[in-house]
Tab-separated table of C-alpha atoms in Angstrom:
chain	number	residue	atom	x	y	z
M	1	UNK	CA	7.977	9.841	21.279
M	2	UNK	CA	11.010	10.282	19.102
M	3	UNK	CA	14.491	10.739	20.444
M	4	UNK	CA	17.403	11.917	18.740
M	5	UNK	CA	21.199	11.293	19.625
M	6	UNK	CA	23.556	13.200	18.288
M	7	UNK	CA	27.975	12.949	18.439
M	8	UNK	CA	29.752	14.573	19.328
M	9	UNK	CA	28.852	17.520	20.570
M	10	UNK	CA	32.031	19.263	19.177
M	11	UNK	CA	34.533	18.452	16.121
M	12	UNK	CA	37.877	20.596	15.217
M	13	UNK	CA	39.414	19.430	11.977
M	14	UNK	CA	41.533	21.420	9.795
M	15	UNK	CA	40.777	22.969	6.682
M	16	UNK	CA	40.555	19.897	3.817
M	17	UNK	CA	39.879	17.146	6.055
M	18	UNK	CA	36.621	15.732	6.240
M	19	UNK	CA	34.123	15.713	9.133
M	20	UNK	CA	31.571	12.884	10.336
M	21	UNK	CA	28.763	13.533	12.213
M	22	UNK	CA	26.522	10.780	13.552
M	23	UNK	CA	22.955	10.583	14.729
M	24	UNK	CA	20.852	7.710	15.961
M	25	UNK	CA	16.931	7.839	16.446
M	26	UNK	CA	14.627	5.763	18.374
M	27	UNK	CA	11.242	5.456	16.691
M	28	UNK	CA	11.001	3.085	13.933
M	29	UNK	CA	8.328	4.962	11.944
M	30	UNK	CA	10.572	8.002	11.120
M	31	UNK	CA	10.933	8.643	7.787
M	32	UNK	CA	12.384	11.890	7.037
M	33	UNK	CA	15.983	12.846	8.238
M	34	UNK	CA	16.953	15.966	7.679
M	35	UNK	CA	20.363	17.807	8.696
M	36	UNK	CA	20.381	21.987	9.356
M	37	UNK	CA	23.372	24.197	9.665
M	38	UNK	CA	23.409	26.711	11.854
M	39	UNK	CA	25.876	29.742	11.845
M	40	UNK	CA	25.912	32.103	14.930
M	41	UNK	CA	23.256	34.627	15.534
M	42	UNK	CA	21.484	33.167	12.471
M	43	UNK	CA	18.559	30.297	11.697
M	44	UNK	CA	18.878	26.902	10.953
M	45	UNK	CA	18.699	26.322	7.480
M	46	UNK	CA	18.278	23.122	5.703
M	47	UNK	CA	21.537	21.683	3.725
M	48	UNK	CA	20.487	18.180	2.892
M	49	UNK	CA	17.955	15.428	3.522
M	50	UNK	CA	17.469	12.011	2.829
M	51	UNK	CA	13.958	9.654	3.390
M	52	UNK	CA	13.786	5.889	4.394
M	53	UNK	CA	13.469	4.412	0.775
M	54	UNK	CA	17.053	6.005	-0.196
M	55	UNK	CA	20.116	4.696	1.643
M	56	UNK	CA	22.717	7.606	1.027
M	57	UNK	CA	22.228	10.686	-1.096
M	58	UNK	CA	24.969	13.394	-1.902
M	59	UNK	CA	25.392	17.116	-3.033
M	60	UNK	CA	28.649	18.191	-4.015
M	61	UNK	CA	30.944	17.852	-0.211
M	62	UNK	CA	27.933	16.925	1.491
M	63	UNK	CA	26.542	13.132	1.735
M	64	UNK	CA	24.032	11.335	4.255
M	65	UNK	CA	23.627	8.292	4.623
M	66	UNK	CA	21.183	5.885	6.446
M	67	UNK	CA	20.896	2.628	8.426
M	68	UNK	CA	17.060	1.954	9.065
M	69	UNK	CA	17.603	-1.578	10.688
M	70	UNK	CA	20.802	-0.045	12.752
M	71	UNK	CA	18.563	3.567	13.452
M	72	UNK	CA	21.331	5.550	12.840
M	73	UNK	CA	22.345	7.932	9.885
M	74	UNK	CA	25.594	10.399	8.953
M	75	UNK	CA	26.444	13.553	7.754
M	76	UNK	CA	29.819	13.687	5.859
M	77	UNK	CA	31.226	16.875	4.619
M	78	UNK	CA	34.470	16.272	2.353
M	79	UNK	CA	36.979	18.823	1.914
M	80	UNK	CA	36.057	21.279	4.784
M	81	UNK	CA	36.757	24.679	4.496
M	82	UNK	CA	36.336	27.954	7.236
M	83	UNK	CA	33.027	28.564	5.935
M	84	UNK	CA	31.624	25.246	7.024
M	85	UNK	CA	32.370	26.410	10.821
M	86	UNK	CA	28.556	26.421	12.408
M	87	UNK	CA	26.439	24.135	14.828
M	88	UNK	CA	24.954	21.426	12.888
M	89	UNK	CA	21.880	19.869	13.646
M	90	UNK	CA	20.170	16.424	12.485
M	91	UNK	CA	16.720	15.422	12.882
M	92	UNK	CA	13.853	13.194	12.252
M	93	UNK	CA	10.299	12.923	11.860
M	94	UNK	CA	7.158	10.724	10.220
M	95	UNK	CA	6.657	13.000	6.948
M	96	UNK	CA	3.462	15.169	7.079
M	97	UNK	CA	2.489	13.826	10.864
M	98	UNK	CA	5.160	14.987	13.240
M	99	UNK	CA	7.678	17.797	14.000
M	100	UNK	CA	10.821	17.441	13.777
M	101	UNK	CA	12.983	16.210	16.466
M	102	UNK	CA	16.725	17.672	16.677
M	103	UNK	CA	19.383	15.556	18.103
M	104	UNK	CA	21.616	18.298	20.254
M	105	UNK	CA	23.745	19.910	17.611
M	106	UNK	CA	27.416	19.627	16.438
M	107	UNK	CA	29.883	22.834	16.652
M	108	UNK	CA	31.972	22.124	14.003
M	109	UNK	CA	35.355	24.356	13.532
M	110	UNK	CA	37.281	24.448	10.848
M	111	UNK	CA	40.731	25.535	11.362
M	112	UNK	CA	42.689	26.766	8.532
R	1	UNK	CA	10.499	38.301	0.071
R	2	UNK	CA	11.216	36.953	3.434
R	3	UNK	CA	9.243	33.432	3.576
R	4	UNK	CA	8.929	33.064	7.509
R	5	UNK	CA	9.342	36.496	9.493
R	6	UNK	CA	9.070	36.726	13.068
R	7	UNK	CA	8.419	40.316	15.130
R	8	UNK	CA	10.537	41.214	17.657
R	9	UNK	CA	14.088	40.377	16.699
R	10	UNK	CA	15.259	41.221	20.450
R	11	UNK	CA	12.555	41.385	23.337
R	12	UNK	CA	14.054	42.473	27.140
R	13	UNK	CA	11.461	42.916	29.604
R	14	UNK	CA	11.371	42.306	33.349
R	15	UNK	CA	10.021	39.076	35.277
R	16	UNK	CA	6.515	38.714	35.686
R	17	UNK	CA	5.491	40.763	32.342
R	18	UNK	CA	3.094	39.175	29.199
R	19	UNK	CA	4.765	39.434	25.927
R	20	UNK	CA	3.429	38.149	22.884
R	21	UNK	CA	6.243	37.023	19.793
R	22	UNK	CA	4.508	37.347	15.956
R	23	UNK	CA	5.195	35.122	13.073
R	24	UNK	CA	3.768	35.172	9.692
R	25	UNK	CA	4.613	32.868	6.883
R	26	UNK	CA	4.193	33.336	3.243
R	27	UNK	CA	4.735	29.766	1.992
R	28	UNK	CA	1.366	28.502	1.807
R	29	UNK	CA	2.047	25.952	4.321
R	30	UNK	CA	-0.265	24.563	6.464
R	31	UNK	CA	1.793	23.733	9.787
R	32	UNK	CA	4.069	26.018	12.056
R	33	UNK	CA	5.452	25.198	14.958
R	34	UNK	CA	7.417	27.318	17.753
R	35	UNK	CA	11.097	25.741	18.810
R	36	UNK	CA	12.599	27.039	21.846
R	37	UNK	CA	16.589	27.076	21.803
R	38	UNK	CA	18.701	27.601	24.879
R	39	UNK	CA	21.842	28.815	26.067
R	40	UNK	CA	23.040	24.972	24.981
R	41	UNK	CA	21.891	25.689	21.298
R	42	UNK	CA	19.380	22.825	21.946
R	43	UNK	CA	16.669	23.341	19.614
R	44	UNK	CA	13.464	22.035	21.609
R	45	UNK	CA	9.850	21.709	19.676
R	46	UNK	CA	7.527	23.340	21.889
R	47	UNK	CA	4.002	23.758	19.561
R	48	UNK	CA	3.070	22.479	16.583
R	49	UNK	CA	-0.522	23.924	15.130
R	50	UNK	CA	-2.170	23.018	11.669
R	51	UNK	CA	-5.291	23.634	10.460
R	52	UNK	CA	-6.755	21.035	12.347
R	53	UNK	CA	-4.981	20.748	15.258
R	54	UNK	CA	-3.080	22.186	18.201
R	55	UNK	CA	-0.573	19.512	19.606
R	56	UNK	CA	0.716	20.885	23.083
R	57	UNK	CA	4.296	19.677	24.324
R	58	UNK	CA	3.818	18.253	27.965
R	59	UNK	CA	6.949	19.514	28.865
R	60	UNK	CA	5.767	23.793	28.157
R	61	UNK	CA	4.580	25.160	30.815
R	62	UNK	CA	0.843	26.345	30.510
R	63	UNK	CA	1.714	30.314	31.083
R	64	UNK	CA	2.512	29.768	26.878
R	65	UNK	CA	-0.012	30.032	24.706
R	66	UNK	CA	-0.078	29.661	20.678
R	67	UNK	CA	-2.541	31.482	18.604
R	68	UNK	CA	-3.445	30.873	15.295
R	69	UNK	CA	-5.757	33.732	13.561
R	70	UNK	CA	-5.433	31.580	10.524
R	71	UNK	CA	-2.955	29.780	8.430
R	72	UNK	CA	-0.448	31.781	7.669
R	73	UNK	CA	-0.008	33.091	11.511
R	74	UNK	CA	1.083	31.984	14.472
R	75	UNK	CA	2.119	34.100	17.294
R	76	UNK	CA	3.204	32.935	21.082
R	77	UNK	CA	1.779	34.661	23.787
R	78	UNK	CA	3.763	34.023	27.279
R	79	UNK	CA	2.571	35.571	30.463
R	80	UNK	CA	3.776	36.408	33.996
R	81	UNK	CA	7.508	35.671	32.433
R	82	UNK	CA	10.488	33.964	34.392
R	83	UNK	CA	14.468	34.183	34.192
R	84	UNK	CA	13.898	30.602	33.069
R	85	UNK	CA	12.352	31.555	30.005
R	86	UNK	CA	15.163	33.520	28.338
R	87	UNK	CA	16.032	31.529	24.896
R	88	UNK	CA	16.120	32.516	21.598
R	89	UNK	CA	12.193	31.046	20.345
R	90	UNK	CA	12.138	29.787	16.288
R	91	UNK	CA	9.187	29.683	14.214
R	92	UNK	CA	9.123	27.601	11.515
R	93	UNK	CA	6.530	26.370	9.125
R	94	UNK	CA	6.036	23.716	6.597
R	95	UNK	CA	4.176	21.538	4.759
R	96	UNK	CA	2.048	17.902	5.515
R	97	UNK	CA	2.655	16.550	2.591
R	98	UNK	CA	5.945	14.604	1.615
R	99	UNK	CA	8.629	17.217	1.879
R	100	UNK	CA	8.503	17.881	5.218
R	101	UNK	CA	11.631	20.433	4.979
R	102	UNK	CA	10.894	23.186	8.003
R	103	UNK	CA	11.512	26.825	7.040
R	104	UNK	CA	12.857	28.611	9.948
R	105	UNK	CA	12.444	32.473	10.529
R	106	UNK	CA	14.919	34.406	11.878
R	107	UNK	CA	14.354	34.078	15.851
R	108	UNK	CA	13.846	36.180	18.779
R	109	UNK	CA	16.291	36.558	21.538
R	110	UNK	CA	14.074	37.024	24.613
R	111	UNK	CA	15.467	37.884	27.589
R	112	UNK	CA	13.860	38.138	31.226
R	113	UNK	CA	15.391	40.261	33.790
């Protein structure tokens, strides 16, 4: 089955630097990558995805991009700010077959 | 409207008890799943349940059961219960077609004394 890494496990940065997150999967059929951000005592809600036939894809601080032949994809937020403290999760999956598969998370802080 | 609600928020209750968790989703989709997530924030798949189908993770132990009255519900039944099994448990639900995005509800933070 699929198996998701995910590093590192925790990332300070201050406030207007950017963060990198990176994530590498193992099964070559995954097609659907999607990262969820987590804030304490709450759900994990979806903040971007991107599918195999696109190679990056961005929304406002937020980007993703993706290396099928490498396996391995990024989350980049630009211009952090407090508000973007939370444990961030990637995943991946075959679109309409599988669940998803999170990698282990990513407690971000954000020091201002 | 809430789009995936799960009943209890909080659940304490003593080792060895059956408790059941409720979730309902409004969406229209036609897969949910139950995630597990421990004290590690690791957020584990555990069931996954269409309208075909009931794929079982190896790895859950059989004293948790899914049930699926019909589409839009899928509850997790747990018996005899263990300190083991104190997470918070996620339903989610979404759709097979080609936006796979899961919709999570809001959790329930069991705990097993």
């Amino acid at each position: 089955g699929e198996n998701v890494e995910q590093h590192p496990s925790t990332l300070s940065v201050q406030e207007g630097d950017s963060a990198v997150i990176k994530c590498t999967y193992s099964d070559s059929a995954s097609n659907y990558f999607p990262w969820y951000k987590q804030e304490l005592g709450k759900r994990p809600q979806l903040i971007i995805d991107i599918r195999s036939n696109v190679g990056e894809k961005k929304d406002q601080r937020i980007a993703v991009t993706l290396n099928k032949t490498a396996k391995h994809f990024s989350l980049h937020i630009t211009e952090t700010q407090p508000e973007d403290s939370a444990v961030y999760f990637c995943a991946a999956s075959i679109t309409g077959n599988t669940p998803l598969v999170f990698g282990k998370g990513t407690r971000l802080s954000v020091i201002a | 409207d809430t789009a995936v609600s799960q009943t209890p928020k909080y659940l304490v209750t003593q080792m060895g008890n059956d408790k059941s968790i409720k979730c309902e989703q409004n969406l229209g989709h036609d897969t949910m799943y139950w995630y597990k997530q421990d004290s590690k924030k690791f957020l584990k798949i555990m069931f996954s349940y269409n309208n075909k189908e009931l794929i079982i993770n190896e790895t859950v132990p059989n004293r948790f059961s899914p049930k699926s009255p019909d589409k839009a519900h899928l509850n997790l039944h747990i018996n005899s219960l263990e300190l083991g099994d104190s997470a918070v448990y996620f339903c989610a639900s979404s759709s097979q077609g080609a936006h796979a995005e899961a919709f999570f509800g809001q959790g329930t933070r069991l705990t097993v004394v």
